[in-house]
Short mmCIF file of C-alpha atoms in Angstrom, two decimals:
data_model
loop_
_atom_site.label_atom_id
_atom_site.label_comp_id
_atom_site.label_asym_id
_atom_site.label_seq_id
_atom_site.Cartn_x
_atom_site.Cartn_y
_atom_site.Cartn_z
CA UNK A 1456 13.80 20.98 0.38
CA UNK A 1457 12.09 19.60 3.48
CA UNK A 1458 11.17 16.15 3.95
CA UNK A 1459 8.71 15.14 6.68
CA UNK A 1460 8.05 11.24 7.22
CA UNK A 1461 3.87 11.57 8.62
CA UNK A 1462 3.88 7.39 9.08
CA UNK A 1463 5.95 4.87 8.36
CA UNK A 1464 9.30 5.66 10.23
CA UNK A 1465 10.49 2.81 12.41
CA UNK A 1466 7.76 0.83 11.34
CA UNK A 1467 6.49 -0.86 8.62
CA UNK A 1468 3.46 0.07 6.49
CA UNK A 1469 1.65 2.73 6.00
CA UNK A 1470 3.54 4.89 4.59
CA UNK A 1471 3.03 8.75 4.05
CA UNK A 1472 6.27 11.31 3.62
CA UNK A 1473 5.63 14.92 2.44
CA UNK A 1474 8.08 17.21 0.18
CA UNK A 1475 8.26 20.84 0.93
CA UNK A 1476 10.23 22.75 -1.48
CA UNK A 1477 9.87 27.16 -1.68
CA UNK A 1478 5.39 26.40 -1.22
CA UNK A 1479 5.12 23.72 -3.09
CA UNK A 1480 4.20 20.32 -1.26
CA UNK A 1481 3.49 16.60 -2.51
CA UNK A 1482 3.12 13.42 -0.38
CA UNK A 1483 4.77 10.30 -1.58
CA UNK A 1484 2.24 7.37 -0.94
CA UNK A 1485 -0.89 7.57 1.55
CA UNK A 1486 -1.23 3.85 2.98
CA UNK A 1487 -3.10 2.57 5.45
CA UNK A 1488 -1.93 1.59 8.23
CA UNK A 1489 -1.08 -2.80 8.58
CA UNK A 1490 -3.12 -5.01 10.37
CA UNK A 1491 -2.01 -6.79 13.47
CA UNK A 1492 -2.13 -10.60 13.72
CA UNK A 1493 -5.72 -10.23 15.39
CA UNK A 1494 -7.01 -7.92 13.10
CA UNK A 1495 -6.56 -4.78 14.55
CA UNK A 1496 -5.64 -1.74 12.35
CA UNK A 1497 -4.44 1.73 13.66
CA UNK A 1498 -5.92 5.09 12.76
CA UNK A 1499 -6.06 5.49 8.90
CA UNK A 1500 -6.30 8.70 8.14
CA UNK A 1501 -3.61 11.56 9.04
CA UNK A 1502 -4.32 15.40 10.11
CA UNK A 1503 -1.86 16.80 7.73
CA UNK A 1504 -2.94 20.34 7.11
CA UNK A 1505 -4.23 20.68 3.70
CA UNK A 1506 -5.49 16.96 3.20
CA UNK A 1507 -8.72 17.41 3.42
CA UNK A 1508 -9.11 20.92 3.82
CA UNK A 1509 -8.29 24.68 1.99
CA UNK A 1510 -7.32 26.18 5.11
CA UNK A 1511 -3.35 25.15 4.68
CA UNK A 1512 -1.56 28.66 3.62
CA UNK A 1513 0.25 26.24 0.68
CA UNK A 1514 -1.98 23.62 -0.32
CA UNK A 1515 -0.86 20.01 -0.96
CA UNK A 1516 -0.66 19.87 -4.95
CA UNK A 1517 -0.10 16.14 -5.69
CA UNK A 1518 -0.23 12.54 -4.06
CA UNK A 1519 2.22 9.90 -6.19
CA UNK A 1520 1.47 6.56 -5.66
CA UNK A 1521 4.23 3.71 -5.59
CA UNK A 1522 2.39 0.54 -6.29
CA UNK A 1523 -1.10 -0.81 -5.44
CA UNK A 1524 -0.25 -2.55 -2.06
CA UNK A 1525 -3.01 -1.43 0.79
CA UNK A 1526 -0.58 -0.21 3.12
CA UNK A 1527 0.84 2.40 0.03
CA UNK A 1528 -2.41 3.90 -1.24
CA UNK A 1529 -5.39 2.23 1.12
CA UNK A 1530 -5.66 5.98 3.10
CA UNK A 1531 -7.44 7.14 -0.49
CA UNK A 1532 -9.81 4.96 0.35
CA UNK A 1533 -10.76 5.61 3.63
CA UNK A 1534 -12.17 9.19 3.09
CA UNK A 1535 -11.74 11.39 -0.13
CA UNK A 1536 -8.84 13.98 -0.14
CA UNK A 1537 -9.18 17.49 -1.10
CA UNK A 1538 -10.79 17.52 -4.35
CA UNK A 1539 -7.54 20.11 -5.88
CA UNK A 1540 -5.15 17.34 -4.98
CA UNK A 1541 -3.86 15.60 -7.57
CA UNK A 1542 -3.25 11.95 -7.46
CA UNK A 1543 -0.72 10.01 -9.89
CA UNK A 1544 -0.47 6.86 -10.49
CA UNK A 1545 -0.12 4.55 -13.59
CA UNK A 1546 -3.30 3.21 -15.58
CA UNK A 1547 -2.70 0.12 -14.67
CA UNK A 1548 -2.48 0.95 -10.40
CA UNK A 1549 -5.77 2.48 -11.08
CA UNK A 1550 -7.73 -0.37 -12.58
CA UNK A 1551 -6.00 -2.67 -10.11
CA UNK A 1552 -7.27 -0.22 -6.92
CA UNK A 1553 -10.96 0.41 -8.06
CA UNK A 1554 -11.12 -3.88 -8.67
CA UNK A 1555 -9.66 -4.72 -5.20
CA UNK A 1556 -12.09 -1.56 -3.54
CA UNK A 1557 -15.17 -3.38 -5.19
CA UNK A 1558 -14.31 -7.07 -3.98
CA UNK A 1559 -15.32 -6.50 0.13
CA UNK A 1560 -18.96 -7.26 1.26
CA UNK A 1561 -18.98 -3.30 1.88
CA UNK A 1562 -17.06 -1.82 -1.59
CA UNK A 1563 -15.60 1.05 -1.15
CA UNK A 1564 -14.46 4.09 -3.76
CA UNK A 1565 -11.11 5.79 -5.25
CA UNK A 1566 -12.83 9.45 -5.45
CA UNK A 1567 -9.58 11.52 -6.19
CA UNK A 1568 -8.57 13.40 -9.30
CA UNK A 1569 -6.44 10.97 -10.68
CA UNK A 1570 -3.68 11.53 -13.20
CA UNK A 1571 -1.34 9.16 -15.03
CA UNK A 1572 2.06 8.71 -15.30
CA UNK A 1573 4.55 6.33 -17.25
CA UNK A 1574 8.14 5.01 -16.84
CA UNK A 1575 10.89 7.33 -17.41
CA UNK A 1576 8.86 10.73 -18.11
CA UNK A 1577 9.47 13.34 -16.02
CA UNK A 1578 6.42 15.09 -14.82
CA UNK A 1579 6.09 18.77 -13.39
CA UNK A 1580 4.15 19.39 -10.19
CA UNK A 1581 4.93 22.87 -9.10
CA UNK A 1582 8.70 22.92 -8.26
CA UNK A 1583 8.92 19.37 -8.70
CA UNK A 1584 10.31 17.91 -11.68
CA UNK A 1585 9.43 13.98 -11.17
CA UNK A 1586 10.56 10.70 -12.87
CA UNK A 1587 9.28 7.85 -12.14
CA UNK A 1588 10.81 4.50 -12.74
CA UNK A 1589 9.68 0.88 -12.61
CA UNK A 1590 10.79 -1.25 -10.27
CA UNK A 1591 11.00 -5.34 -9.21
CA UNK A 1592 8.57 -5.82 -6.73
CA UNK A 1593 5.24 -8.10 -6.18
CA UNK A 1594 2.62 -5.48 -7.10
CA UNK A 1595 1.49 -5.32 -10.61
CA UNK A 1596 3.81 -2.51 -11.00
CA UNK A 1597 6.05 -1.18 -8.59
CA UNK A 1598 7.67 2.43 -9.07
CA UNK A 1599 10.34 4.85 -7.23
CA UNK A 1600 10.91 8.64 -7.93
CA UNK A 1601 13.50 10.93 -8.82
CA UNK A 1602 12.03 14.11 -7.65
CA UNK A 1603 13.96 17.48 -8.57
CA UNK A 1604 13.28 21.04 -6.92
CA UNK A 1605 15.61 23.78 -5.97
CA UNK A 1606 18.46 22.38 -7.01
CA UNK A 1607 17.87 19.27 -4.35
CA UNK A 1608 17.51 15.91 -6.12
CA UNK A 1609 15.58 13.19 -3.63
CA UNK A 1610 15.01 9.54 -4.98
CA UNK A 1611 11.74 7.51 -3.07
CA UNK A 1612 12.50 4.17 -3.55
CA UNK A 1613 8.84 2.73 -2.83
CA UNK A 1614 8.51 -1.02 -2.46
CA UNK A 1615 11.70 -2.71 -4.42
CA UNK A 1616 14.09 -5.89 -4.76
CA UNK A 1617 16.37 -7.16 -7.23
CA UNK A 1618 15.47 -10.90 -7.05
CA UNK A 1619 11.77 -11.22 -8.80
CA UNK A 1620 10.96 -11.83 -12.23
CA UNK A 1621 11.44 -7.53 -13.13
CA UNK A 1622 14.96 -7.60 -12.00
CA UNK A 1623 16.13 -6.01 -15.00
CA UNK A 1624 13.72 -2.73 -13.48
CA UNK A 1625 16.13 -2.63 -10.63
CA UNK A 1626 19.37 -2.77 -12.95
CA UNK A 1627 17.78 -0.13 -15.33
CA UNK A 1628 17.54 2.26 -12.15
CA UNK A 1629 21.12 1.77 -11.36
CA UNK A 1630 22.12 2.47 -15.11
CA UNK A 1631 20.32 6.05 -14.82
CA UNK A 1632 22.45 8.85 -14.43
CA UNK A 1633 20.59 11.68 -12.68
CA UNK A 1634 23.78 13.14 -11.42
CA UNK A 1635 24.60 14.08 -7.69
CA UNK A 1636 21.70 12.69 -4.82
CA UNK A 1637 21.12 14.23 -1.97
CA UNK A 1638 18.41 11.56 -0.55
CA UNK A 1639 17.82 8.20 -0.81
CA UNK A 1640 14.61 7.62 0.74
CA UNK A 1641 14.57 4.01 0.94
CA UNK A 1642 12.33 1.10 2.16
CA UNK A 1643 13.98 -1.68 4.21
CA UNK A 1644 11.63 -3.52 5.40
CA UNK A 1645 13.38 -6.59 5.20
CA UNK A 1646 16.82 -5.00 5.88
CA UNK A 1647 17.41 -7.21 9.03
CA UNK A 1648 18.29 -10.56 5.69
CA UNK A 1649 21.39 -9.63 4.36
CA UNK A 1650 21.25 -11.93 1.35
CA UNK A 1651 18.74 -14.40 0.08
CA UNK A 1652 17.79 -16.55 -2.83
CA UNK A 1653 16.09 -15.00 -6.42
CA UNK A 1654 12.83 -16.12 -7.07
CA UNK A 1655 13.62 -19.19 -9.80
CA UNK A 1656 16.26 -20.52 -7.33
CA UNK A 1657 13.22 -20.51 -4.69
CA UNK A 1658 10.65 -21.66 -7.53
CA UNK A 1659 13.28 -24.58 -8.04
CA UNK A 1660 13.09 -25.16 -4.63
CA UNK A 1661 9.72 -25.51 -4.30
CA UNK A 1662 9.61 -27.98 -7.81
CA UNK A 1663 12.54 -30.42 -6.12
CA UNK A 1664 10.19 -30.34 -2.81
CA UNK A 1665 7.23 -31.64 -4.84
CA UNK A 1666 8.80 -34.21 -6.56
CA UNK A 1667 7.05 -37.77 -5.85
CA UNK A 1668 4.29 -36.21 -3.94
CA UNK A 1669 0.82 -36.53 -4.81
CA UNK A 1670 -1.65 -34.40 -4.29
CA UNK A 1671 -2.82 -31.00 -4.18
CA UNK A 1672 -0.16 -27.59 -3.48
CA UNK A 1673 -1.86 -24.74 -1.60
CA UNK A 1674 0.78 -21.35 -2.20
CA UNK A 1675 0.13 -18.64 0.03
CA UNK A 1676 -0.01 -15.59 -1.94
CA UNK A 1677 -1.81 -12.49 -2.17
CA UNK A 1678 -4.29 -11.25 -4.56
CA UNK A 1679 -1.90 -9.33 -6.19
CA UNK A 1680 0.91 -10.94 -6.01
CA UNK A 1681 1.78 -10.51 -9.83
CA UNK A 1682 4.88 -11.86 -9.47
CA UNK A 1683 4.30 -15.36 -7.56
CA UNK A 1684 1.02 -16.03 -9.92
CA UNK A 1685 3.28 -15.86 -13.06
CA UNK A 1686 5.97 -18.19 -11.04
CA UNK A 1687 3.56 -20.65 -10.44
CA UNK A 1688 2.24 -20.55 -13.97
CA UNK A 1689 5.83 -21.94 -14.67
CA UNK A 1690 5.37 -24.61 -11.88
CA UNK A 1691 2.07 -25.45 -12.98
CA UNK A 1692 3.47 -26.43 -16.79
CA UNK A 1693 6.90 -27.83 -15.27
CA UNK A 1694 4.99 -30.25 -12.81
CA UNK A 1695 1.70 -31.11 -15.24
CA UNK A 1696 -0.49 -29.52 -12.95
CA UNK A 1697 -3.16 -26.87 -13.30
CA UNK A 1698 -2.79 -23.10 -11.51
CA UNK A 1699 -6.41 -22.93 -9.84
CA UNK A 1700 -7.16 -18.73 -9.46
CA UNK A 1701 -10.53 -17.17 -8.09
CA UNK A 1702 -12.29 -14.62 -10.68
CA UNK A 1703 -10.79 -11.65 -8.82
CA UNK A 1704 -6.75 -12.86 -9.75
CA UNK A 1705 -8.33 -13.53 -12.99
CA UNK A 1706 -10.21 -10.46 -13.62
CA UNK A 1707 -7.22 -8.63 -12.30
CA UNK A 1708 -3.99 -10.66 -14.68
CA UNK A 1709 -6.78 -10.18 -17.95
CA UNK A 1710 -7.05 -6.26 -16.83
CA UNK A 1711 -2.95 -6.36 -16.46
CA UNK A 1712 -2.70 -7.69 -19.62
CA UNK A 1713 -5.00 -5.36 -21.94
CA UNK A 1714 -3.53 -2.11 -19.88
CA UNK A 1715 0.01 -3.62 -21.02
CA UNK A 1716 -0.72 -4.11 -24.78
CA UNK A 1717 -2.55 -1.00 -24.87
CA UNK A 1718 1.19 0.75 -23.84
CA UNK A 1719 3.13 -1.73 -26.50
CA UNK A 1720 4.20 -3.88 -23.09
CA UNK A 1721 4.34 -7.72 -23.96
CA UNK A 1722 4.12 -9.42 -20.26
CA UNK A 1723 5.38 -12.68 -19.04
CA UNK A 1724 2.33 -12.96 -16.63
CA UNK A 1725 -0.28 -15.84 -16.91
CA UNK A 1726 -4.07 -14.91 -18.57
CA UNK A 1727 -7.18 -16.69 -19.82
CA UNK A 1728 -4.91 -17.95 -22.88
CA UNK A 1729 -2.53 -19.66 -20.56
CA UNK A 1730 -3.01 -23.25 -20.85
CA UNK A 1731 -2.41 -24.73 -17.28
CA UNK A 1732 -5.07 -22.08 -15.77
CA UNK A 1733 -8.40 -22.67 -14.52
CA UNK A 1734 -10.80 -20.89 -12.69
CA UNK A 1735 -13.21 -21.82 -9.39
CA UNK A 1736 -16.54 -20.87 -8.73
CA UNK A 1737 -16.31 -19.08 -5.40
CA UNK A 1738 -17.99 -16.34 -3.77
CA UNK A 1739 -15.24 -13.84 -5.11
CA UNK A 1740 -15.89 -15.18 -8.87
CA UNK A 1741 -19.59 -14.50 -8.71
CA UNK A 1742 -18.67 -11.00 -7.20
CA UNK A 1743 -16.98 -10.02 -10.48
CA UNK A 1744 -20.22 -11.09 -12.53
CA UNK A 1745 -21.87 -8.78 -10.52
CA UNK A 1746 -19.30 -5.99 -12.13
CA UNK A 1747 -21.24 -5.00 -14.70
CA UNK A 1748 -18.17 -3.05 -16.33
CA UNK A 1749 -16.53 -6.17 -16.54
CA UNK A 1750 -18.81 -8.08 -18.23
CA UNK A 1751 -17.13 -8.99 -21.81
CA UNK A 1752 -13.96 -10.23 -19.60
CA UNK A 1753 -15.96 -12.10 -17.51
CA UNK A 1754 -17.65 -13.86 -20.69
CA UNK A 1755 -13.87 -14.50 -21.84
CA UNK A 1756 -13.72 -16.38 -18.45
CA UNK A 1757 -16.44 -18.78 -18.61
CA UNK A 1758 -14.69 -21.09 -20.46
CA UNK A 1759 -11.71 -21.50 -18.04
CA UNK A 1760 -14.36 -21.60 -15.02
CA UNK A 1761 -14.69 -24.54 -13.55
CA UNK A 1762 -17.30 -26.40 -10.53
CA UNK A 1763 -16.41 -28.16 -7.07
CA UNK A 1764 -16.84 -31.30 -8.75
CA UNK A 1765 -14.12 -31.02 -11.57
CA UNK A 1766 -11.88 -29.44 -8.85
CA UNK A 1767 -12.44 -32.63 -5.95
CA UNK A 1768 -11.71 -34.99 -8.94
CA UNK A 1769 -8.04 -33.72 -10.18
CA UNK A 1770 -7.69 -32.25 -6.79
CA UNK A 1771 -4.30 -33.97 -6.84
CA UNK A 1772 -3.31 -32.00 -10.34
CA UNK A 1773 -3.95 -28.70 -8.63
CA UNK A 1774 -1.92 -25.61 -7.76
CA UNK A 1775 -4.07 -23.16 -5.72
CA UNK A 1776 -2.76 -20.03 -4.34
CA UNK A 1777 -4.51 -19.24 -1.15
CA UNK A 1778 -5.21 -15.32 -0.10
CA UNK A 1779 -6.72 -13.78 3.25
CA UNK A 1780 -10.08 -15.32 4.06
CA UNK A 1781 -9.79 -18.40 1.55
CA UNK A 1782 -10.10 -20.93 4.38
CA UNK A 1783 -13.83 -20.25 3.89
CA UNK A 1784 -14.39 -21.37 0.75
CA UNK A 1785 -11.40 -24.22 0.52
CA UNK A 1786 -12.86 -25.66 4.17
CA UNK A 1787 -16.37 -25.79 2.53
CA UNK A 1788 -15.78 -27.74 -0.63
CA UNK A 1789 -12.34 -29.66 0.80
CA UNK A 1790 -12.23 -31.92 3.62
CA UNK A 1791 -9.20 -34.39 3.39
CA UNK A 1792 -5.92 -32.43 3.38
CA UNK A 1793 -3.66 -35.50 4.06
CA UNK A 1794 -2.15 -35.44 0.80
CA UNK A 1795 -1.92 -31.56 0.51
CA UNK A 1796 1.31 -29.81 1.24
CA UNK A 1797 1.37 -25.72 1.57
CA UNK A 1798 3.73 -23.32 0.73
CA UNK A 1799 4.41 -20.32 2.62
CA UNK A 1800 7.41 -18.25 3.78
CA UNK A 1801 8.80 -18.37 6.84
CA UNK A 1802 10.59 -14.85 5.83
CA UNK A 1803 7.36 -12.73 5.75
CA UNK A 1804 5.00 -11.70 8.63
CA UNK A 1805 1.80 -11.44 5.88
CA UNK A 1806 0.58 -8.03 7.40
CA UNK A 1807 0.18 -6.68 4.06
CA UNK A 1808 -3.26 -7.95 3.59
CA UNK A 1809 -6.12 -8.30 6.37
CA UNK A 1810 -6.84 -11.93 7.03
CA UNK A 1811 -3.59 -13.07 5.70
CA UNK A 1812 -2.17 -14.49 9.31
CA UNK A 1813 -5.31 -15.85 10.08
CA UNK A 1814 -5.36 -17.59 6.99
CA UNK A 1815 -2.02 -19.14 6.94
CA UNK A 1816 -2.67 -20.18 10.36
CA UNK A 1817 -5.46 -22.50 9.27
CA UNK A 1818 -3.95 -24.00 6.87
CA UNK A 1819 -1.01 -24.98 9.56
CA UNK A 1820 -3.76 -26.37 11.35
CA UNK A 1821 -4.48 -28.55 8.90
CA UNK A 1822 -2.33 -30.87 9.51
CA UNK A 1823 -0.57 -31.13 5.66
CA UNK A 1824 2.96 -31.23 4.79
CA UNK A 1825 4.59 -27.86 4.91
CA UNK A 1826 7.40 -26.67 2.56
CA UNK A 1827 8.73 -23.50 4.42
CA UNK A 1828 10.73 -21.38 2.07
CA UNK A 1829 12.94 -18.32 1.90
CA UNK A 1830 11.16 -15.72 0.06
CA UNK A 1831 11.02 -12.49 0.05
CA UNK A 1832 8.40 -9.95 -1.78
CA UNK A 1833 11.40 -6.83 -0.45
CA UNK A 1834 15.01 -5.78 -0.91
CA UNK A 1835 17.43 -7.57 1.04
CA UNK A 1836 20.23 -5.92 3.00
CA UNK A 1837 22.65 -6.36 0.41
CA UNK A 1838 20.41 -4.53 -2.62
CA UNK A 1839 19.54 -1.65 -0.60
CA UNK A 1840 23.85 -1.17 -0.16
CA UNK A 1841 24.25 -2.00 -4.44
CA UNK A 1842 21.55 1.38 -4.60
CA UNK A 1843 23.74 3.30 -2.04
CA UNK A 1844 27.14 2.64 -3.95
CA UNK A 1845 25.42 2.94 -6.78
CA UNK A 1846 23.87 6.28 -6.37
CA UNK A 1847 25.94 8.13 -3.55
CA UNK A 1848 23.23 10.02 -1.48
CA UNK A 1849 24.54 12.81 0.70
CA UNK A 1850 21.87 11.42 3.20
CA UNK A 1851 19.90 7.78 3.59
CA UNK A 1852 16.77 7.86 5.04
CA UNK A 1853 15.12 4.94 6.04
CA UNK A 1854 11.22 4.17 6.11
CA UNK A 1855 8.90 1.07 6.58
CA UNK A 1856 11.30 -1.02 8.50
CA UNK A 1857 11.58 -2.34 11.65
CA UNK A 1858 15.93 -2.52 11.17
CA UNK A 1859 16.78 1.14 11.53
CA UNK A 1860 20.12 0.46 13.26
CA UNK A 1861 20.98 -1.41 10.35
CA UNK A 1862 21.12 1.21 8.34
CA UNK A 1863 23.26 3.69 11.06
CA UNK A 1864 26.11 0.34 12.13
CA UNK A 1865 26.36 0.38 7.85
CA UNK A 1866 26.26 4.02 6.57
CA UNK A 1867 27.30 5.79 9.93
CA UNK A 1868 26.33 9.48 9.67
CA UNK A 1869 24.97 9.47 6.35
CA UNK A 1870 22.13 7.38 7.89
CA UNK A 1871 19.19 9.90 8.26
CA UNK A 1872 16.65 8.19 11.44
CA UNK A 1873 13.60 10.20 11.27
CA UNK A 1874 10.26 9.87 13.57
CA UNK A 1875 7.15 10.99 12.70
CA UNK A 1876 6.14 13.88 12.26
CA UNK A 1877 10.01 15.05 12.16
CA UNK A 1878 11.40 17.86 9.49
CA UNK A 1879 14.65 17.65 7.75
CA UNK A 1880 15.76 20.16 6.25
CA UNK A 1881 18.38 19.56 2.91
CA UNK A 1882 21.06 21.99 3.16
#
């Protein structure tokens, strides 16, 4: 088997690795590429033969996507693959990607052949034999691969951690038994923390922090952050305040919700029956009622939606998580911040999402109280070297980190540093 890393080695985001095994070949994620600090975004698509094109003398038979984060699926976007490709993902990642294409000013579309797959069953795609498994991260789901061929067994890790509220994902991976590994293909994009907190330790944090302050708590999270919504759901009914969404995190935890109870999956993540949630009128709420698809959950909503007015009066009751570009709306309708206090972590460079930096950077500029914390949406040091003893690769192959020495000064030789573009051959 041949594995060739096309983006994301030595840096993180973006990530694209192909499998070659006898002439059959799949891709492992197609992201686009991060965004800098000022906005700027490299090259999206790749020129990998067979992408786009027939002319490749073994076409490219299958994309699988890890988890509905930009910089792990965005390439779809950004022009249609071959139409014989097939792309996998689960229901859910789908409904979550064609909501988030439709929410920019200029929508765009998921036109791929898309197929679905579903925690532990295996899958054939030529050679491959593929099992996917969930995993902890902040995405509404989160998945890594076993993938089989030619007697080679290779596990893609995508986007993982042991510390978020699917931690028990993580433990059920180490409890497989898929026999000998000859690959770990592993993120580490926050390899460079050896240890950290879990997320209720840093949710308890955040609770002591707010005791005997008034006012309102602006969280920086992303849209999709599953993981940090449903945390501060808990806050919000701990502390007697209300969790403040737009309709697109709305729209998005009622889709997560139906997709979950259609599989038999009861989830611990907040919806328009959770109490302590309310919903604003902004810009990216009327977009959804312009969805006409979405029009019976958007008539669930209207009871939970509420004006400018209702939100300046219990402004000091409020939890509102802040994504990329909110600072337009919230600087509209909010002008006195002295009371506020934001939330952010000092642990993560928010690259994932365009507008994220800028964002956070406002806020700062606001002048409120700040309550840095530890957090991480990744796998620190110390869980990336539990999957290692755990699973005994012949080979460890980092991607989408910035700490590739880490990985050589811990697992010496068995530390595989690819560029891109580079082949590796299994032997």
């Amino acid at each position: 088997m041949k594995i060739i890393i096309h983006r994301g080695a030595g840096e993180t985001g973006g990530n694209c690795i192909e499998l070659v095994s006898g002439r059959s070949r799949i891709l492992l994620d197609y992201g686009a590429p991060p965004y800098s600090p000022q906005g700027e975004q490299q090259q999206t698509t790749l020129n990998i033969p067979g992408l786009y094109d027939d002319k490749a003398a073994d076409p490219i038979l299958a994309i699988l996507v890890s988890h509905t984060h930009a910089d792990h699926y965005g390439a779809l976007l950004a022009r249609p693959v071959n139409p014989r490709i097939k792309v996998f993902m689960s229901e859910i990642m789908e409904d979550v990607i064609r909501i988030t294409a439709k929410m920019p000013s200029e929508p765009q579309k998921l036109t791929a052949d898309i197929h679905y797959f579903r925690k532990g069953h295996k899958f054939i795609v030529g050679g491959f034999v593929i099992t996917p498994f969930l995993m902890d991260h902040t995405a509404a789901e989160s998945f890594a691969f076993l993938i089989e061929a030619g007697r080679k067994k290779v596990i893609y890790t995508g986007d993982y951690r042991e510390h978020g509220i699917k931690a028990a994902a993580f433990k059920q991976l180490l409890a497989a038994k898929p026999g000998p590994i000859d690959a770990l293909i592993t993120e580490g994009t926050q390899a460079g923390i050896e240890k950290g907190p879990a997320e209720p330790e840093i949710m308890a944090h955040i609770e002591a922090n707010l005791k005997g302050r008034d006012g309102p708590l602006f969280v920086m999270c992303a849209g999709q952050d599953i993981g940090l919504l449903t945390s501060l759901t808990q806050l919000a009914k701990n502390t007697r305040r209300f969790l403040v969404v737009d309709g697109y995190a709305a729209l998005l935890l009622e889709r997560l919700k139906h997709l979950a109870e259609k599989q038999g999956v009861e989830l611990k993540a907040p919806s328009l029956e959770t109490e302590f949630l309310r919903i604003v009128r902004n810009k990216a709420t009327q977009r959804i009622f312009q969805l006409s698809e979405y029009m019976e959950t958007f008539r669930r909503m209207r009871p939970r939606m509420y004006g400018w007015d209702w939100i300046r009066d219990n402004l000091d009751r409020l939890i509102i998580p802040v994504r990329a570009n909110a600072q337009h709306w919230v600087g509209e309708e909010i002008k006195d911040f002295t009371k506020a206090t934001l939330i952010y972590s000092d642990w993560e460079t928010y690259s994932e999402e365009e507008g994220m930096d800028e964002t956070l950077q406002w806020f700062r500029a606001r002048g409120m109280a700040e309550v840095p914390t530890p957090s991480s949406h990744h796998a620190y040091f110390s869980t990336i070297r539990k999957l290692v003893e755990n699973k005994k690769p012949r080979y460890i192959i980092p991607i989408n980190t910035a700490h590739q020495d880490k990985f050589t000064q811990t697992f010496g030789k068995r530390a595989k540093i690819l560029n891109n573009g580079e082949e590796f051959t299994l032997d």
